[in-house]
Amino acid sequence: MDQPLRAPFDAICEAYALKQSGPARRISERVWHLPTASGDVAVKLYTAGQHTRANKEATVLTHLAAHGDARFRVQTLQRTADGAPAWTGCDAQAMLTRWEAGQFRTYDTFAPAEWRALGASLAALHLSLDRLTLRALDTIRARLITIDADDTRRDLLDAIGHTPRDGDGALLRVFVDVCLRMLDTHYPGSIDAFPAGDPQHPIHNDYNQFNYLFDGTLPPIILDWEAAIGAPREFEVIRCLNHLPLEAPDLAAAFVQAYLQVRPLHADRIAWAVDAACLQHALKRWVVQGWLNDAPRFAVHLHGAMKMASTLLGARGRLIDFFSRCLDAGSP
């Protein structure tokens, strides 16, 4: 364990009345596996400025645990000895959950039964989250209306002029072109056709292969709720499937049909949701900025973003048709 992190882990164990029984093992940039005498825990560290994100994630997990719905599984929140949902130190915060063993897999390895389980799980999560109100919750509508399309275009074009020596300038130019075309295609509809009157209850907002933990039981455990925002449910259904309806329509249909068996979707929101979901791929400034700062490290991210955006480019009509047919098939 890195020396600078010894003190926080000592303080965390004291706050939770835990006795560390082995060395902490880093799982990701901010998540650690910590063995204790009373059972292993996952420690998720936040910076001092992420207090709101930590409390939001803890609140969501507390809410979902209270419902006991077997159609979804999430991490089990651990509270401090004083009953607090998270630990707060001088310059950091931590949230602890019970350690869950399992594996992460890429979407192209999921069997039809697993896609169905994921669809039903998302619908059940949405049903539960319909009853949760989070204070000052960020929403997809608030994010959309703050987008300055002209500013986004300028940033993308400006990036081309700052290509690092060790970066593939041709790849960046193609990616920028794809993003600009997606912006032109999907930005207007995402703004003009926003569903009026939707309460924008919480969604996971990162429901994808990186947050599905498979442990031999279905559905998989859904991790990482700190990115939750308020949004119409149609947005998340389309956003999490991305290009699957184009690549493997039968599997995508299995997901959507399983969702519809638990919770309905609005057919008149599909076109808007396609626009809003696809637009996100044109707004990945973190990918471009990361690549400009460290091209070798972010090359994989840029290639991945390029592949996804290129696949979705020009597919608006096909995506709308696919989801509309799914909803028609799932209607009584």
PDB file of N, CA, C and O in Angstrom, residues 13-80:
ATOM      1  N   CYS A  13     -10.715   2.695   9.152  1.00  0.00           N
ATOM      2  CA  CYS A  13     -10.985   1.506   9.975  1.00  0.00           C
ATOM      3  C   CYS A  13     -11.461   1.904  11.368  1.00  0.00           C
ATOM      4  O   CYS A  13     -12.375   1.284  11.929  1.00  0.00           O
ATOM      5  N   GLU A  14     -10.865   2.940  11.911  1.00  0.00           N
ATOM      6  CA  GLU A  14     -11.289   3.401  13.242  1.00  0.00           C
ATOM      7  C   GLU A  14     -12.731   3.902  13.206  1.00  0.00           C
ATOM      8  O   GLU A  14     -13.531   3.604  14.094  1.00  0.00           O
ATOM      9  N   ALA A  15     -13.069   4.660  12.150  1.00  0.00           N
ATOM     10  CA  ALA A  15     -14.419   5.212  12.057  1.00  0.00           C
ATOM     11  C   ALA A  15     -15.471   4.124  11.897  1.00  0.00           C
ATOM     12  O   ALA A  15     -16.603   4.259  12.376  1.00  0.00           O
ATOM     13  N   TYR A  16     -15.099   3.034  11.222  1.00  0.00           N
ATOM     14  CA  TYR A  16     -16.052   1.947  10.976  1.00  0.00           C
ATOM     15  C   TYR A  16     -15.920   0.809  11.993  1.00  0.00           C
ATOM     16  O   TYR A  16     -16.603  -0.212  11.867  1.00  0.00           O
ATOM     17  N   ALA A  17     -15.047   0.980  12.974  1.00  0.00           N
ATOM     18  CA  ALA A  17     -14.802  -0.053  13.987  1.00  0.00           C
ATOM     19  C   ALA A  17     -14.392  -1.367  13.319  1.00  0.00           C
ATOM     20  O   ALA A  17     -14.883  -2.448  13.655  1.00  0.00           O
ATOM     21  N   LEU A  18     -13.487  -1.251  12.347  1.00  0.00           N
ATOM     22  CA  LEU A  18     -12.983  -2.413  11.624  1.00  0.00           C
ATOM     23  C   LEU A  18     -11.523  -2.666  11.994  1.00  0.00           C
ATOM     24  O   LEU A  18     -10.780  -1.729  12.280  1.00  0.00           O
ATOM     25  N   LYS A  19     -11.134  -3.915  11.955  1.00  0.00           N
ATOM     26  CA  LYS A  19      -9.743  -4.276  12.179  1.00  0.00           C
ATOM     27  C   LYS A  19      -9.172  -4.818  10.883  1.00  0.00           C
ATOM     28  O   LYS A  19      -9.593  -5.864  10.391  1.00  0.00           O
ATOM     29  N   GLN A  20      -8.217  -4.088  10.311  1.00  0.00           N
ATOM     30  CA  GLN A  20      -7.619  -4.510   9.050  1.00  0.00           C
ATOM     31  C   GLN A  20      -6.866  -5.818   9.238  1.00  0.00           C
ATOM     32  O   GLN A  20      -6.080  -5.968  10.169  1.00  0.00           O
ATOM     33  N   SER A  21      -7.110  -6.776   8.340  1.00  0.00           N
ATOM     34  CA  SER A  21      -6.498  -8.101   8.488  1.00  0.00           C
ATOM     35  C   SER A  21      -5.524  -8.443   7.366  1.00  0.00           C
ATOM     36  O   SER A  21      -5.042  -9.567   7.287  1.00  0.00           O
ATOM     37  N   GLY A  22      -5.220  -7.486   6.517  1.00  0.00           N
ATOM     38  CA  GLY A  22      -4.300  -7.725   5.417  1.00  0.00           C
ATOM     39  C   GLY A  22      -4.066  -6.435   4.657  1.00  0.00           C
ATOM     40  O   GLY A  22      -4.735  -5.426   4.900  1.00  0.00           O
ATOM     41  N   PRO A  23      -3.129  -6.437   3.717  1.00  0.00           N
ATOM     42  CA  PRO A  23      -2.833  -5.209   2.963  1.00  0.00           C
ATOM     43  C   PRO A  23      -3.968  -4.835   2.012  1.00  0.00           C
ATOM     44  O   PRO A  23      -4.613  -5.695   1.417  1.00  0.00           O
ATOM     45  N   ALA A  24      -4.206  -3.547   1.913  1.00  0.00           N
ATOM     46  CA  ALA A  24      -5.201  -3.058   0.957  1.00  0.00           C
ATOM     47  C   ALA A  24      -4.657  -3.230  -0.455  1.00  0.00           C
ATOM     48  O   ALA A  24      -3.465  -3.041  -0.707  1.00  0.00           O
ATOM     49  N   ARG A  25      -5.545  -3.586  -1.371  1.00  0.00           N
ATOM     50  CA  ARG A  25      -5.137  -3.811  -2.761  1.00  0.00           C
ATOM     51  C   ARG A  25      -5.906  -2.851  -3.671  1.00  0.00           C
ATOM     52  O   ARG A  25      -7.129  -2.779  -3.606  1.00  0.00           O
ATOM     53  N   ARG A  26      -5.167  -2.131  -4.492  1.00  0.00           N
ATOM     54  CA  ARG A  26      -5.797  -1.144  -5.375  1.00  0.00           C
ATOM     55  C   ARG A  26      -6.482  -1.854  -6.530  1.00  0.00           C
ATOM     56  O   ARG A  26      -5.872  -2.649  -7.244  1.00  0.00           O
ATOM     57  N   ILE A  27      -7.758  -1.542  -6.753  1.00  0.00           N
ATOM     58  CA  ILE A  27      -8.541  -2.143  -7.827  1.00  0.00           C
ATOM     59  C   ILE A  27      -8.633  -1.202  -9.020  1.00  0.00           C
ATOM     60  O   ILE A  27      -8.598  -1.617 -10.173  1.00  0.00           O
ATOM     61  N   SER A  28      -8.780   0.073  -8.741  1.00  0.00           N
ATOM     62  CA  SER A  28      -8.844   1.098  -9.782  1.00  0.00           C
ATOM     63  C   SER A  28      -8.256   2.369  -9.209  1.00  0.00           C
ATOM     64  O   SER A  28      -7.688   2.369  -8.108  1.00  0.00           O
ATOM     65  N   GLU A  29      -8.398   3.459  -9.927  1.00  0.00           N
ATOM     66  CA  GLU A  29      -7.793   4.712  -9.486  1.00  0.00           C
ATOM     67  C   GLU A  29      -8.268   5.119  -8.097  1.00  0.00           C
ATOM     68  O   GLU A  29      -7.491   5.648  -7.287  1.00  0.00           O
ATOM     69  N   ARG A  30      -9.543   4.843  -7.778  1.00  0.00           N
ATOM     70  CA  ARG A  30     -10.089   5.308  -6.496  1.00  0.00           C
ATOM     71  C   ARG A  30     -10.695   4.210  -5.632  1.00  0.00           C
ATOM     72  O   ARG A  30     -11.195   4.495  -4.556  1.00  0.00           O
ATOM     73  N   VAL A  31     -10.677   2.979  -6.086  1.00  0.00           N
ATOM     74  CA  VAL A  31     -11.305   1.890  -5.339  1.00  0.00           C
ATOM     75  C   VAL A  31     -10.250   0.908  -4.843  1.00  0.00           C
ATOM     76  O   VAL A  31      -9.359   0.511  -5.590  1.00  0.00           O
ATOM     77  N   TRP A  32     -10.384   0.515  -3.570  1.00  0.00           N
ATOM     78  CA  TRP A  32      -9.459  -0.401  -2.920  1.00  0.00           C
ATOM     79  C   TRP A  32     -10.206  -1.581  -2.312  1.00  0.00           C
ATOM     80  O   TRP A  32     -11.340  -1.435  -1.851  1.00  0.00           O
ATOM     81  N   HIS A  33      -9.567  -2.737  -2.310  1.00  0.00           N
ATOM     82  CA  HIS A  33     -10.075  -3.940  -1.643  1.00  0.00           C
ATOM     83  C   HIS A  33      -9.375  -4.027  -0.291  1.00  0.00           C
ATOM     84  O   HIS A  33      -8.146  -4.156  -0.230  1.00  0.00           O
ATOM     85  N   LEU A  34     -10.154  -3.939   0.772  1.00  0.00           N
ATOM     86  CA  LEU A  34      -9.579  -3.896   2.109  1.00  0.00           C
ATOM     87  C   LEU A  34     -10.048  -5.097   2.929  1.00  0.00           C
ATOM     88  O   LEU A  34     -11.226  -5.189   3.289  1.00  0.00           O
ATOM     89  N   PRO A  35      -9.155  -6.042   3.253  1.00  0.00           N
ATOM     90  CA  PRO A  35      -9.534  -7.176   4.114  1.00  0.00           C
ATOM     91  C   PRO A  35      -9.667  -6.718   5.566  1.00  0.00           C
ATOM     92  O   PRO A  35      -8.826  -5.966   6.062  1.00  0.00           O
ATOM     93  N   THR A  36     -10.728  -7.149   6.242  1.00  0.00           N
ATOM     94  CA  THR A  36     -10.890  -6.843   7.660  1.00  0.00           C
ATOM     95  C   THR A  36     -11.308  -8.113   8.395  1.00  0.00           C
ATOM     96  O   THR A  36     -11.765  -9.084   7.778  1.00  0.00           O
ATOM     97  N   ALA A  37     -11.181  -8.088   9.708  1.00  0.00           N
ATOM     98  CA  ALA A  37     -11.505  -9.258  10.513  1.00  0.00           C
ATOM     99  C   ALA A  37     -12.974  -9.621  10.434  1.00  0.00           C
ATOM    100  O   ALA A  37     -13.352 -10.787  10.648  1.00  0.00           O
ATOM    101  N   SER A  38     -13.827  -8.670  10.112  1.00  0.00           N
ATOM    102  CA  SER A  38     -15.263  -8.930  10.027  1.00  0.00           C
ATOM    103  C   SER A  38     -15.771  -9.053   8.595  1.00  0.00           C
ATOM    104  O   SER A  38     -16.977  -9.024   8.351  1.00  0.00           O
ATOM    105  N   GLY A  39     -14.847  -9.185   7.640  1.00  0.00           N
ATOM    106  CA  GLY A  39     -15.233  -9.332   6.239  1.00  0.00           C
ATOM    107  C   GLY A  39     -14.581  -8.280   5.365  1.00  0.00           C
ATOM    108  O   GLY A  39     -14.307  -7.165   5.816  1.00  0.00           O
ATOM    109  N   ASP A  40     -14.329  -8.646   4.108  1.00  0.00           N
ATOM    110  CA  ASP A  40     -13.674  -7.713   3.197  1.00  0.00           C
ATOM    111  C   ASP A  40     -14.631  -6.603   2.772  1.00  0.00           C
ATOM    112  O   ASP A  40     -15.848  -6.823   2.641  1.00  0.00           O
ATOM    113  N   VAL A  41     -14.067  -5.427   2.559  1.00  0.00           N
ATOM    114  CA  VAL A  41     -14.875  -4.289   2.124  1.00  0.00           C
ATOM    115  C   VAL A  41     -14.219  -3.623   0.909  1.00  0.00           C
ATOM    116  O   VAL A  41     -13.013  -3.766   0.677  1.00  0.00           O
ATOM    117  N   ALA A  42     -15.031  -2.927   0.143  1.00  0.00           N
ATOM    118  CA  ALA A  42     -14.540  -2.083  -0.944  1.00  0.00           C
ATOM    119  C   ALA A  42     -14.533  -0.653  -0.437  1.00  0.00           C
ATOM    120  O   ALA A  42     -15.539  -0.173   0.100  1.00  0.00           O
ATOM    121  N   VAL A  43     -13.400   0.016  -0.580  1.00  0.00           N
ATOM    122  CA  VAL A  43     -13.260   1.396  -0.139  1.00  0.00           C
ATOM    123  C   VAL A  43     -13.174   2.286  -1.373  1.00  0.00           C
ATOM    124  O   VAL A  43     -12.266   2.145  -2.189  1.00  0.00           O
ATOM    125  N   LYS A  44     -14.125   3.177  -1.503  1.00  0.00           N
ATOM    126  CA  LYS A  44     -14.112   4.116  -2.614  1.00  0.00           C
ATOM    127  C   LYS A  44     -13.743   5.487  -2.082  1.00  0.00           C
ATOM    128  O   LYS A  44     -14.421   6.031  -1.208  1.00  0.00           O
ATOM    129  N   LEU A  45     -12.642   6.028  -2.561  1.00  0.00           N
ATOM    130  CA  LEU A  45     -12.132   7.303  -2.079  1.00  0.00           C
ATOM    131  C   LEU A  45     -12.610   8.453  -2.953  1.00  0.00           C
ATOM    132  O   LEU A  45     -12.647   8.345  -4.181  1.00  0.00           O
ATOM    133  N   TYR A  46     -12.959   9.553  -2.304  1.00  0.00           N
ATOM    134  CA  TYR A  46     -13.353  10.778  -2.988  1.00  0.00           C
ATOM    135  C   TYR A  46     -12.445  11.902  -2.496  1.00  0.00           C
ATOM    136  O   TYR A  46     -11.975  11.875  -1.361  1.00  0.00           O
ATOM    137  N   THR A  47     -12.229  12.896  -3.325  1.00  0.00           N
ATOM    138  CA  THR A  47     -11.490  14.072  -2.886  1.00  0.00           C
ATOM    139  C   THR A  47     -12.422  14.953  -2.067  1.00  0.00           C
ATOM    140  O   THR A  47     -13.647  14.745  -2.036  1.00  0.00           O
ATOM    141  N   ALA A  48     -11.836  15.950  -1.418  1.00  0.00           N
ATOM    142  CA  ALA A  48     -12.639  16.844  -0.575  1.00  0.00           C
ATOM    143  C   ALA A  48     -13.733  17.541  -1.385  1.00  0.00           C
ATOM    144  O   ALA A  48     -14.818  17.824  -0.872  1.00  0.00           O
ATOM    145  N   GLY A  49     -13.466  17.790  -2.657  1.00  0.00           N
ATOM    146  CA  GLY A  49     -14.450  18.483  -3.479  1.00  0.00           C
ATOM    147  C   GLY A  49     -15.558  17.595  -4.024  1.00  0.00           C
ATOM    148  O   GLY A  49     -16.446  18.070  -4.735  1.00  0.00           O
ATOM    149  N   GLN A  50     -15.518  16.305  -3.699  1.00  0.00           N
ATOM    150  CA  GLN A  50     -16.525  15.361  -4.212  1.00  0.00           C
ATOM    151  C   GLN A  50     -17.497  14.916  -3.129  1.00  0.00           C
ATOM    152  O   GLN A  50     -18.103  13.848  -3.210  1.00  0.00           O
ATOM    153  N   HIS A  51     -17.670  15.747  -2.129  1.00  0.00           N
ATOM    154  CA  HIS A  51     -18.569  15.431  -1.015  1.00  0.00           C
ATOM    155  C   HIS A  51     -19.979  15.125  -1.510  1.00  0.00           C
ATOM    156  O   HIS A  51     -20.613  14.153  -1.078  1.00  0.00           O
ATOM    157  N   THR A  52     -20.479  15.927  -2.444  1.00  0.00           N
ATOM    158  CA  THR A  52     -21.844  15.746  -2.946  1.00  0.00           C
ATOM    159  C   THR A  52     -21.982  14.419  -3.681  1.00  0.00           C
ATOM    160  O   THR A  52     -22.987  13.717  -3.530  1.00  0.00           O
ATOM    161  N   ARG A  53     -20.979  14.048  -4.466  1.00  0.00           N
ATOM    162  CA  ARG A  53     -21.031  12.781  -5.196  1.00  0.00           C
ATOM    163  C   ARG A  53     -21.044  11.593  -4.245  1.00  0.00           C
ATOM    164  O   ARG A  53     -21.785  10.628  -4.446  1.00  0.00           O
ATOM    165  N   ALA A  54     -20.231  11.666  -3.187  1.00  0.00           N
ATOM    166  CA  ALA A  54     -20.181  10.574  -2.221  1.00  0.00           C
ATOM    167  C   ALA A  54     -21.525  10.405  -1.523  1.00  0.00           C
ATOM    168  O   ALA A  54     -22.042   9.280  -1.379  1.00  0.00           O
ATOM    169  N   ASN A  55     -22.110  11.508  -1.083  1.00  0.00           N
ATOM    170  CA  ASN A  55     -23.391  11.427  -0.387  1.00  0.00           C
ATOM    171  C   ASN A  55     -24.503  10.965  -1.317  1.00  0.00           C
ATOM    172  O   ASN A  55     -25.407  10.228  -0.903  1.00  0.00           O
ATOM    173  N   LYS A  56     -24.436  11.395  -2.571  1.00  0.00           N
ATOM    174  CA  LYS A  56     -25.451  10.966  -3.538  1.00  0.00           C
ATOM    175  C   LYS A  56     -25.393   9.459  -3.737  1.00  0.00           C
ATOM    176  O   LYS A  56     -26.431   8.776  -3.718  1.00  0.00           O
ATOM    177  N   GLU A  57     -24.188   8.931  -3.932  1.00  0.00           N
ATOM    178  CA  GLU A  57     -24.052   7.493  -4.151  1.00  0.00           C
ATOM    179  C   GLU A  57     -24.527   6.705  -2.935  1.00  0.00           C
ATOM    180  O   GLU A  57     -25.231   5.702  -3.067  1.00  0.00           O
ATOM    181  N   ALA A  58     -24.167   7.168  -1.735  1.00  0.00           N
ATOM    182  CA  ALA A  58     -24.594   6.483  -0.515  1.00  0.00           C
ATOM    183  C   ALA A  58     -26.111   6.542  -0.360  1.00  0.00           C
ATOM    184  O   ALA A  58     -26.745   5.562   0.066  1.00  0.00           O
ATOM    185  N   THR A  59     -26.716   7.661  -0.721  1.00  0.00           N
ATOM    186  CA  THR A  59     -28.169   7.805  -0.617  1.00  0.00           C
ATOM    187  C   THR A  59     -28.886   6.860  -1.576  1.00  0.00           C
ATOM    188  O   THR A  59     -29.888   6.227  -1.221  1.00  0.00           O
ATOM    189  N   VAL A  60     -28.374   6.748  -2.792  1.00  0.00           N
ATOM    190  CA  VAL A  60     -28.976   5.851  -3.772  1.00  0.00           C
ATOM    191  C   VAL A  60     -28.893   4.400  -3.300  1.00  0.00           C
ATOM    192  O   VAL A  60     -29.878   3.649  -3.355  1.00  0.00           O
ATOM    193  N   LEU A  61     -27.734   3.980  -2.811  1.00  0.00           N
ATOM    194  CA  LEU A  61     -27.565   2.601  -2.348  1.00  0.00           C
ATOM    195  C   LEU A  61     -28.468   2.309  -1.159  1.00  0.00           C
ATOM    196  O   LEU A  61     -29.052   1.221  -1.054  1.00  0.00           O
ATOM    197  N   THR A  62     -28.607   3.266  -0.261  1.00  0.00           N
ATOM    198  CA  THR A  62     -29.497   3.091   0.891  1.00  0.00           C
ATOM    199  C   THR A  62     -30.936   2.909   0.432  1.00  0.00           C
ATOM    200  O   THR A  62     -31.663   2.033   0.919  1.00  0.00           O
ATOM    201  N   HIS A  63     -31.345   3.733  -0.513  1.00  0.00           N
ATOM    202  CA  HIS A  63     -32.712   3.655  -1.034  1.00  0.00           C
ATOM    203  C   HIS A  63     -32.979   2.311  -1.711  1.00  0.00           C
ATOM    204  O   HIS A  63     -33.997   1.662  -1.451  1.00  0.00           O
ATOM    205  N   LEU A  64     -32.070   1.894  -2.579  1.00  0.00           N
ATOM    206  CA  LEU A  64     -32.274   0.652  -3.322  1.00  0.00           C
ATOM    207  C   LEU A  64     -32.276  -0.561  -2.399  1.00  0.00           C
ATOM    208  O   LEU A  64     -33.035  -1.515  -2.609  1.00  0.00           O
ATOM    209  N   ALA A  65     -31.444  -0.536  -1.362  1.00  0.00           N
ATOM    210  CA  ALA A  65     -31.376  -1.670  -0.432  1.00  0.00           C
ATOM    211  C   ALA A  65     -32.675  -1.842   0.342  1.00  0.00           C
ATOM    212  O   ALA A  65     -33.040  -2.957   0.726  1.00  0.00           O
ATOM    213  N   ALA A  66     -33.396  -0.749   0.545  1.00  0.00           N
ATOM    214  CA  ALA A  66     -34.625  -0.807   1.334  1.00  0.00           C
ATOM    215  C   ALA A  66     -35.757  -1.524   0.603  1.00  0.00           C
ATOM    216  O   ALA A  66     -36.723  -1.957   1.229  1.00  0.00           O
ATOM    217  N   HIS A  67     -35.639  -1.688  -0.714  1.00  0.00           N
ATOM    218  CA  HIS A  67     -36.738  -2.262  -1.486  1.00  0.00           C
ATOM    219  C   HIS A  67     -36.669  -3.777  -1.623  1.00  0.00           C
ATOM    220  O   HIS A  67     -37.689  -4.427  -1.831  1.00  0.00           O
ATOM    221  N   GLY A  68     -35.478  -4.326  -1.544  1.00  0.00           N
ATOM    222  CA  GLY A  68     -35.352  -5.780  -1.591  1.00  0.00           C
ATOM    223  C   GLY A  68     -35.948  -6.419  -2.825  1.00  0.00           C
ATOM    224  O   GLY A  68     -36.550  -7.490  -2.749  1.00  0.00           O
ATOM    225  N   ASP A  69     -35.786  -5.801  -3.972  1.00  0.00           N
ATOM    226  CA  ASP A  69     -36.318  -6.322  -5.225  1.00  0.00           C
ATOM    227  C   ASP A  69     -35.288  -7.279  -5.831  1.00  0.00           C
ATOM    228  O   ASP A  69     -34.172  -6.884  -6.162  1.00  0.00           O
ATOM    229  N   ALA A  70     -35.657  -8.539  -5.993  1.00  0.00           N
ATOM    230  CA  ALA A  70     -34.716  -9.551  -6.493  1.00  0.00           C
ATOM    231  C   ALA A  70     -34.353  -9.345  -7.957  1.00  0.00           C
ATOM    232  O   ALA A  70     -33.429  -9.992  -8.456  1.00  0.00           O
ATOM    233  N   ARG A  71     -35.058  -8.454  -8.644  1.00  0.00           N
ATOM    234  CA  ARG A  71     -34.764  -8.227 -10.054  1.00  0.00           C
ATOM    235  C   ARG A  71     -33.529  -7.363 -10.265  1.00  0.00           C
ATOM    236  O   ARG A  71     -33.064  -7.203 -11.395  1.00  0.00           O
ATOM    237  N   PHE A  72     -33.004  -6.774  -9.211  1.00  0.00           N
ATOM    238  CA  PHE A  72     -31.733  -6.064  -9.330  1.00  0.00           C
ATOM    239  C   PHE A  72     -30.886  -6.324  -8.090  1.00  0.00           C
ATOM    240  O   PHE A  72     -31.388  -6.679  -7.021  1.00  0.00           O
ATOM    241  N   ARG A  73     -29.569  -6.155  -8.273  1.00  0.00           N
ATOM    242  CA  ARG A  73     -28.624  -6.287  -7.167  1.00  0.00           C
ATOM    243  C   ARG A  73     -27.629  -5.135  -7.213  1.00  0.00           C
ATOM    244  O   ARG A  73     -27.142  -4.769  -8.294  1.00  0.00           O
ATOM    245  N   VAL A  74     -27.359  -4.559  -6.075  1.00  0.00           N
ATOM    246  CA  VAL A  74     -26.389  -3.472  -5.957  1.00  0.00           C
ATOM    247  C   VAL A  74     -25.492  -3.759  -4.761  1.00  0.00           C
ATOM    248  O   VAL A  74     -25.731  -4.682  -3.978  1.00  0.00           O
ATOM    249  N   GLN A  75     -24.453  -2.946  -4.613  1.00  0.00           N
ATOM    250  CA  GLN A  75     -23.546  -3.110  -3.483  1.00  0.00           C
ATOM    251  C   GLN A  75     -24.270  -2.847  -2.163  1.00  0.00           C
ATOM    252  O   GLN A  75     -25.243  -2.094  -2.110  1.00  0.00           O
ATOM    253  N   THR A  76     -23.749  -3.460  -1.095  1.00  0.00           N
ATOM    254  CA  THR A  76     -24.312  -3.272   0.245  1.00  0.00           C
ATOM    255  C   THR A  76     -23.504  -2.215   0.977  1.00  0.00           C
ATOM    256  O   THR A  76     -22.322  -2.400   1.265  1.00  0.00           O
ATOM    257  N   LEU A  77     -24.145  -1.092   1.262  1.00  0.00           N
ATOM    258  CA  LEU A  77     -23.465   0.013   1.917  1.00  0.00           C
ATOM    259  C   LEU A  77     -23.111  -0.346   3.360  1.00  0.00           C
ATOM    260  O   LEU A  77     -23.911  -0.939   4.086  1.00  0.00           O
ATOM    261  N   GLN A  78     -21.901   0.017   3.768  1.00  0.00           N
ATOM    262  CA  GLN A  78     -21.464  -0.145   5.150  1.00  0.00           C
ATOM    263  C   GLN A  78     -21.471   1.235   5.817  1.00  0.00           C
ATOM    264  O   GLN A  78     -20.913   2.197   5.265  1.00  0.00           O
ATOM    265  N   ARG A  79     -22.070   1.338   6.988  1.00  0.00           N
ATOM    266  CA  ARG A  79     -22.112   2.610   7.702  1.00  0.00           C
ATOM    267  C   ARG A  79     -21.026   2.669   8.767  1.00  0.00           C
ATOM    268  O   ARG A  79     -20.562   1.640   9.251  1.00  0.00           O
ATOM    269  N   THR A  80     -20.645   3.883   9.120  1.00  0.00           N
ATOM    270  CA  THR A  80     -19.652   4.057  10.169  1.00  0.00           C
ATOM    271  C   THR A  80     -20.232   3.599  11.504  1.00  0.00           C
ATOM    272  O   THR A  80     -21.440   3.363  11.634  1.00  0.00           O
TER     273      THR A  80
END
